[in-house]
mmCIF file of C-alpha atoms in Angstrom:
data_model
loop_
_atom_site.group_PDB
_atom_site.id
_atom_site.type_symbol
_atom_site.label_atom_id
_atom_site.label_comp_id
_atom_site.label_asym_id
_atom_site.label_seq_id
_atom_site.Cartn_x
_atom_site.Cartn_y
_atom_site.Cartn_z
ATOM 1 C CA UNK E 1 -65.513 -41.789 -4.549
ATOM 2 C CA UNK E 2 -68.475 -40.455 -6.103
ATOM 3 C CA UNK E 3 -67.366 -41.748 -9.668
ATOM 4 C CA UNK E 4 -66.282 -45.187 -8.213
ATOM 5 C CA UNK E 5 -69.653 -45.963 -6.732
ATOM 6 C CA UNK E 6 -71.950 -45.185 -9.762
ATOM 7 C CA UNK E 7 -69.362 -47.658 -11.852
ATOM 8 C CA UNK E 8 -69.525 -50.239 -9.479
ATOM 9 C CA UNK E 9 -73.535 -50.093 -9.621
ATOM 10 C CA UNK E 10 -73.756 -49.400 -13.755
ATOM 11 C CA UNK E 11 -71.325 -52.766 -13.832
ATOM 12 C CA UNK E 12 -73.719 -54.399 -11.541
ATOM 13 C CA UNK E 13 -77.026 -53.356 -13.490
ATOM 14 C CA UNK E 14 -75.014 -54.257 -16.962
ATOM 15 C CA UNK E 15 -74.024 -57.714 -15.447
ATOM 16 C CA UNK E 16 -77.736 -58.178 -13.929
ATOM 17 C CA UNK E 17 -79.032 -57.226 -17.639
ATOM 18 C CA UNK E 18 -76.752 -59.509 -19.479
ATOM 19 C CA UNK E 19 -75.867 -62.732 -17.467
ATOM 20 C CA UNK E 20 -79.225 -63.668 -16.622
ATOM 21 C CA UNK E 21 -80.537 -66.695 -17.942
ATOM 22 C CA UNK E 22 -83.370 -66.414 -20.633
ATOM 23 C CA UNK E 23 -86.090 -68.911 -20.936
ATOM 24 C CA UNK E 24 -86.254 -69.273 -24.608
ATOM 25 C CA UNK E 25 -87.067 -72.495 -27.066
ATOM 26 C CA UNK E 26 -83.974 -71.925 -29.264
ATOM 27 C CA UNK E 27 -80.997 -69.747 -29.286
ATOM 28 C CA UNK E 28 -79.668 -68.240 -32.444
ATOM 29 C CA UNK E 29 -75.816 -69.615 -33.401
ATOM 30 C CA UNK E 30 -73.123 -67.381 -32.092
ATOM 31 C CA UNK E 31 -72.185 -64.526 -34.359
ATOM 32 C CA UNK E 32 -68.790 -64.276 -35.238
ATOM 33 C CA UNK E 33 -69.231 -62.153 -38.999
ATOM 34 C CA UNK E 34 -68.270 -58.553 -38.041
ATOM 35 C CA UNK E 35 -71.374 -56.300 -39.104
ATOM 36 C CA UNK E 36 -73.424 -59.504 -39.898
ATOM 37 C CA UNK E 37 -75.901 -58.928 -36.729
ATOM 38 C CA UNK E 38 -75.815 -55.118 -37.901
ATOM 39 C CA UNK E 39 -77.258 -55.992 -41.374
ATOM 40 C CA UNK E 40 -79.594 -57.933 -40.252
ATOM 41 C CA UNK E 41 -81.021 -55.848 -38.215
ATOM 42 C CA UNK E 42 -80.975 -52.976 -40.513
ATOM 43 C CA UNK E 43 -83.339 -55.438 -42.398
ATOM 44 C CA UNK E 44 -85.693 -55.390 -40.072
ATOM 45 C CA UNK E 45 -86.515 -51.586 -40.852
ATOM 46 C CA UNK E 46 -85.514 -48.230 -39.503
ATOM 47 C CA UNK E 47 -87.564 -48.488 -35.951
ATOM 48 C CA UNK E 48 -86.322 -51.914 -34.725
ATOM 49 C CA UNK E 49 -82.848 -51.451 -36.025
ATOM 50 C CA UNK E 50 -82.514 -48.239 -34.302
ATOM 51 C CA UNK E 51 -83.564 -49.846 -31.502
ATOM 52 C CA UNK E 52 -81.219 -52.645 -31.487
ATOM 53 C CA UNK E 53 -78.373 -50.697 -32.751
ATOM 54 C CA UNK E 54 -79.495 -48.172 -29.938
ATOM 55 C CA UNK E 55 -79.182 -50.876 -27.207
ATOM 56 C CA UNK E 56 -75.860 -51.595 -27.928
ATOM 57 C CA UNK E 57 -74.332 -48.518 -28.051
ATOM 58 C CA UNK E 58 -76.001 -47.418 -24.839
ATOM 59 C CA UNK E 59 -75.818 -50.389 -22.685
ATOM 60 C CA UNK E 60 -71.871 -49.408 -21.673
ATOM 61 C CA UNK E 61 -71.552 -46.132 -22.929
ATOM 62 C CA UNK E 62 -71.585 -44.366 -19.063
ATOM 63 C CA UNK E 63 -68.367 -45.915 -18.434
ATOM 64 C CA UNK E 64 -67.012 -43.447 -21.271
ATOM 65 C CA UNK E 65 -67.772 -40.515 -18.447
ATOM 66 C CA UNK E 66 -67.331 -43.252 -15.602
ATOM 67 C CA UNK E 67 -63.763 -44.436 -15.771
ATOM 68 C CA UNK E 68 -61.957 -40.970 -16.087
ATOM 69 C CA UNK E 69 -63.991 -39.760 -13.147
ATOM 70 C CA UNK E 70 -62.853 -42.977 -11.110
ATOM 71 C CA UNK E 71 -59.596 -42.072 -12.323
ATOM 72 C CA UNK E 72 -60.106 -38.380 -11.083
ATOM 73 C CA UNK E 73 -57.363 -35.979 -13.069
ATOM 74 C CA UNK E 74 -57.829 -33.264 -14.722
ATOM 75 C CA UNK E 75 -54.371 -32.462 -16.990
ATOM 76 C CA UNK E 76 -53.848 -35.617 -18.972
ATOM 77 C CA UNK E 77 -53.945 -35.672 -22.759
ATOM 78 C CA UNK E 78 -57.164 -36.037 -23.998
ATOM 79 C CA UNK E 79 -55.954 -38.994 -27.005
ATOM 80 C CA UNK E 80 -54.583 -40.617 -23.813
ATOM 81 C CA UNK E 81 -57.660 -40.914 -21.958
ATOM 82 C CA UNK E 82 -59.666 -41.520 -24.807
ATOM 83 C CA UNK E 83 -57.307 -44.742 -25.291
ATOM 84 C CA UNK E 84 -57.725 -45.902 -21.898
ATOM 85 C CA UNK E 85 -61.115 -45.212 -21.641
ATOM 86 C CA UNK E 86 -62.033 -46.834 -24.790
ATOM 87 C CA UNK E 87 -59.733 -50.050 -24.400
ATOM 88 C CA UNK E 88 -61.076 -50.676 -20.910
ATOM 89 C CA UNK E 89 -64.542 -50.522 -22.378
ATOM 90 C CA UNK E 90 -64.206 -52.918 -24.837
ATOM 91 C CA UNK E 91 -62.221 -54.992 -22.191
ATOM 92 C CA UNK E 92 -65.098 -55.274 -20.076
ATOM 93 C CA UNK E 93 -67.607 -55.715 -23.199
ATOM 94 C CA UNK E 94 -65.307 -59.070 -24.289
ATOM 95 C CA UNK E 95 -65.576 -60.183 -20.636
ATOM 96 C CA UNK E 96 -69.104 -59.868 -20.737
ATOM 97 C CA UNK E 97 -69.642 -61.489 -24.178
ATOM 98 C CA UNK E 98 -66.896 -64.536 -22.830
ATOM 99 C CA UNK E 99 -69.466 -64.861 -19.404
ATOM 100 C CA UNK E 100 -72.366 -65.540 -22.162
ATOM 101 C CA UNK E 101 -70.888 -68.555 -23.084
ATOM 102 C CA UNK E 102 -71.550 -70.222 -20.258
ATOM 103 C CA UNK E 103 -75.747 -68.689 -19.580
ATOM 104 C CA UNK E 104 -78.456 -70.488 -20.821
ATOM 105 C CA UNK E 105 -80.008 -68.567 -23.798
ATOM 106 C CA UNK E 106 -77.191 -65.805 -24.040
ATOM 107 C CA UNK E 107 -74.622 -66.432 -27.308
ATOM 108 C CA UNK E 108 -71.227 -64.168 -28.579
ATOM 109 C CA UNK E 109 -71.978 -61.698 -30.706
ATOM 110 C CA UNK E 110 -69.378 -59.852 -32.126
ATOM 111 C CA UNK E 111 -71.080 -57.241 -33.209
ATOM 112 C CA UNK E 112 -72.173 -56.175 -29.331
ATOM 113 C CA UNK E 113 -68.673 -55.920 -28.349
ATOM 114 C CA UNK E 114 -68.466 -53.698 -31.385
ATOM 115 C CA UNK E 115 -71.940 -51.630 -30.369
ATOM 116 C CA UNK E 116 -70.672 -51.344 -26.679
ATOM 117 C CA UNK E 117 -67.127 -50.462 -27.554
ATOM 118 C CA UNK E 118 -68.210 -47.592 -30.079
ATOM 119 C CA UNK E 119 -70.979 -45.975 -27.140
ATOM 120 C CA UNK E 120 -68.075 -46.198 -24.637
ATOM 121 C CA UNK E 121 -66.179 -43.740 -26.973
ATOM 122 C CA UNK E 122 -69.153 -41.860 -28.209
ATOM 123 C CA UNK E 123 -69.733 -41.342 -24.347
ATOM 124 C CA UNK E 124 -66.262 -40.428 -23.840
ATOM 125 C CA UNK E 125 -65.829 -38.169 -26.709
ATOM 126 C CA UNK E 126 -69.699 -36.065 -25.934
ATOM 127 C CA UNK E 127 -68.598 -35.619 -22.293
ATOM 128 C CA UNK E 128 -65.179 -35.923 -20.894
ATOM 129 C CA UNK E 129 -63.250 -33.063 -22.674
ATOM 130 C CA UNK E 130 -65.651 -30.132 -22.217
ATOM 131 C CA UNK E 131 -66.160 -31.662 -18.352
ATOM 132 C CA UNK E 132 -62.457 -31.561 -17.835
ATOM 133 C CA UNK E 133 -61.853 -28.372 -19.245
ATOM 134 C CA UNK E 134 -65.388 -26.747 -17.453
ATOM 135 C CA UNK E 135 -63.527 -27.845 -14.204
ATOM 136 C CA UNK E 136 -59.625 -26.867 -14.835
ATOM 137 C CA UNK E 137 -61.045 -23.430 -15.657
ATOM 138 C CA UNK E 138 -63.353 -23.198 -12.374
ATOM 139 C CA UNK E 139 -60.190 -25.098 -10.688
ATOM 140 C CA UNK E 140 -57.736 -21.759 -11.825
ATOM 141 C CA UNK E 141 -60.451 -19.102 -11.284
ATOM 142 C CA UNK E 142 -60.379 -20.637 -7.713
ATOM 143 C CA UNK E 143 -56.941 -20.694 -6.993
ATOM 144 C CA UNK E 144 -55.614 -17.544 -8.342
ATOM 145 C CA UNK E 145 -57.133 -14.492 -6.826
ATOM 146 C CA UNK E 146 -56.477 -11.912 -9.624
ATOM 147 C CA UNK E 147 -57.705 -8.693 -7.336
ATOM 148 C CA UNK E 148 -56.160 -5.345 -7.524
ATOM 149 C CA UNK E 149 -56.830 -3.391 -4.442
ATOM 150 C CA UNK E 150 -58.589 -0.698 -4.907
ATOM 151 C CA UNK E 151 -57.541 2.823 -5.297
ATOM 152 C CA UNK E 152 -53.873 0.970 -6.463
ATOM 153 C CA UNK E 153 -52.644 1.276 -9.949
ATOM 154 C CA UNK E 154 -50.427 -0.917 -11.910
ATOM 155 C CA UNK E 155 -47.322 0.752 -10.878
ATOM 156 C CA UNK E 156 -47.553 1.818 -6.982
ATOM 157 C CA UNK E 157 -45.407 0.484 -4.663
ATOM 158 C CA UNK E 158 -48.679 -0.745 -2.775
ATOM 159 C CA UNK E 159 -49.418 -3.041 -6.042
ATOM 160 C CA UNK E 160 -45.913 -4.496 -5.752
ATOM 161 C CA UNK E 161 -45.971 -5.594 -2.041
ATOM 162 C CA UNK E 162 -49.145 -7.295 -2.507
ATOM 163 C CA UNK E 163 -47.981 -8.734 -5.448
ATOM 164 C CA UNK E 164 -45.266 -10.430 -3.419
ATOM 165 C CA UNK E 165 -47.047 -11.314 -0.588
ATOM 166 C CA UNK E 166 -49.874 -12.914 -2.411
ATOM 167 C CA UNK E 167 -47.309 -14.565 -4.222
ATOM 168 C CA UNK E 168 -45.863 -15.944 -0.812
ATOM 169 C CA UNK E 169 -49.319 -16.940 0.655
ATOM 170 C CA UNK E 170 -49.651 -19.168 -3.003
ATOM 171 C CA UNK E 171 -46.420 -20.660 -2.686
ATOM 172 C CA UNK E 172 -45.256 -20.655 1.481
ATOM 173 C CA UNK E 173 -41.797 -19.277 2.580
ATOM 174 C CA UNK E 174 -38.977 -19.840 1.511
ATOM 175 C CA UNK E 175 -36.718 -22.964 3.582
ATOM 176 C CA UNK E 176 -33.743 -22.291 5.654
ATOM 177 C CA UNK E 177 -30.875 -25.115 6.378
ATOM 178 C CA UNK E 178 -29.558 -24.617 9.618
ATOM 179 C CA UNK E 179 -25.427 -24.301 9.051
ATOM 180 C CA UNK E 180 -23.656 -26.971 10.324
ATOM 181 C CA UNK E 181 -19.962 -26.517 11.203
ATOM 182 C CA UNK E 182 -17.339 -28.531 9.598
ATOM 183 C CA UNK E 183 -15.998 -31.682 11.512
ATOM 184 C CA UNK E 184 -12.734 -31.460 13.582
#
């Protein structure tokens, strides 16, 4: 619930950032180059480039750790969530750039949905595998009480019995069916 609520307010601060109208005295013409906006802002020198470049990579890159903790599990493939992850991102980045079209002073920029759909898997990639893995291995240390009792060795009969009956605590008893006689 936890996971759904910060994505619902990230989406909300994203769409307050970029669907706002800007006051501005001209627009520059859509960009629809791949890699042209990236150039050009590489030409602008190594400070304002990174910052640009920056910008774009981090303005949707939380819903890289976002989305798999909406979706909540912890034993899925990791090329599998990564594919998710990453196509929803850039999903939501194309919806964003399409909602531009119609704000004063915002344009389409390729290159954004490019920036935002790289951070979402930069994100996803930094975070999301050693966060699953962290919490499958305090999920089996939790589950699985691996005591021997004390003063027991491997091969007692004492060791056995509470082998089983741990065993039967983990997994419940065993079902019985009730017989039912045959029809006259």
């Amino acid at each position: 619930m936890a996971g759904f609520v910060l994505l619902l307010l990230h989406l909300m601060l994203v769409g307050w950032l970029t669907l706002r109208p800007l006051d501005v005295m001209w627009v520059h013409a859509a960009n629809l180059t791949p890699f042209a906006g990236i150039k050009a802002d590489l030409a602008l020198g190594p400070f304002q480039a990174a910052r640009r470049i920056g910008e774009g990579l981090l303005l949707l890159a939380p819903l890289g750790v976002l989305l798999p903790m909406v979706d909540g599990r912890l034993f899925v493939a990791g090329w599998a969530s990564m594919a998710r992850t990453v196509t929803a991102g850039a999903m939501i980045s194309l919806g964003i750039e399409l909602l531009q079209t119609g704000v004063p002073g915002r344009v389409v920029d390729v290159d954004a949905l490019l920036l935002n759909t790289a951070g979402v898997a930069l994100a996803h990639l930094a975070v999301v595998p050693a966060g699953r893995a962290r919490l499958r291995r305090a999920r089996r240390t939790r589950t699985v009480p691996r005591r021997v009792p004390r003063g027991s060795h491997p091969g007692s009969r004492e060791n056995e019995s509470d082998t089983v009956a741990r065993d039967e605590a983990l997994q419940g008893t065993t079902p019985t069916i009730p017989r039912v006689g045959i029809a006259p």
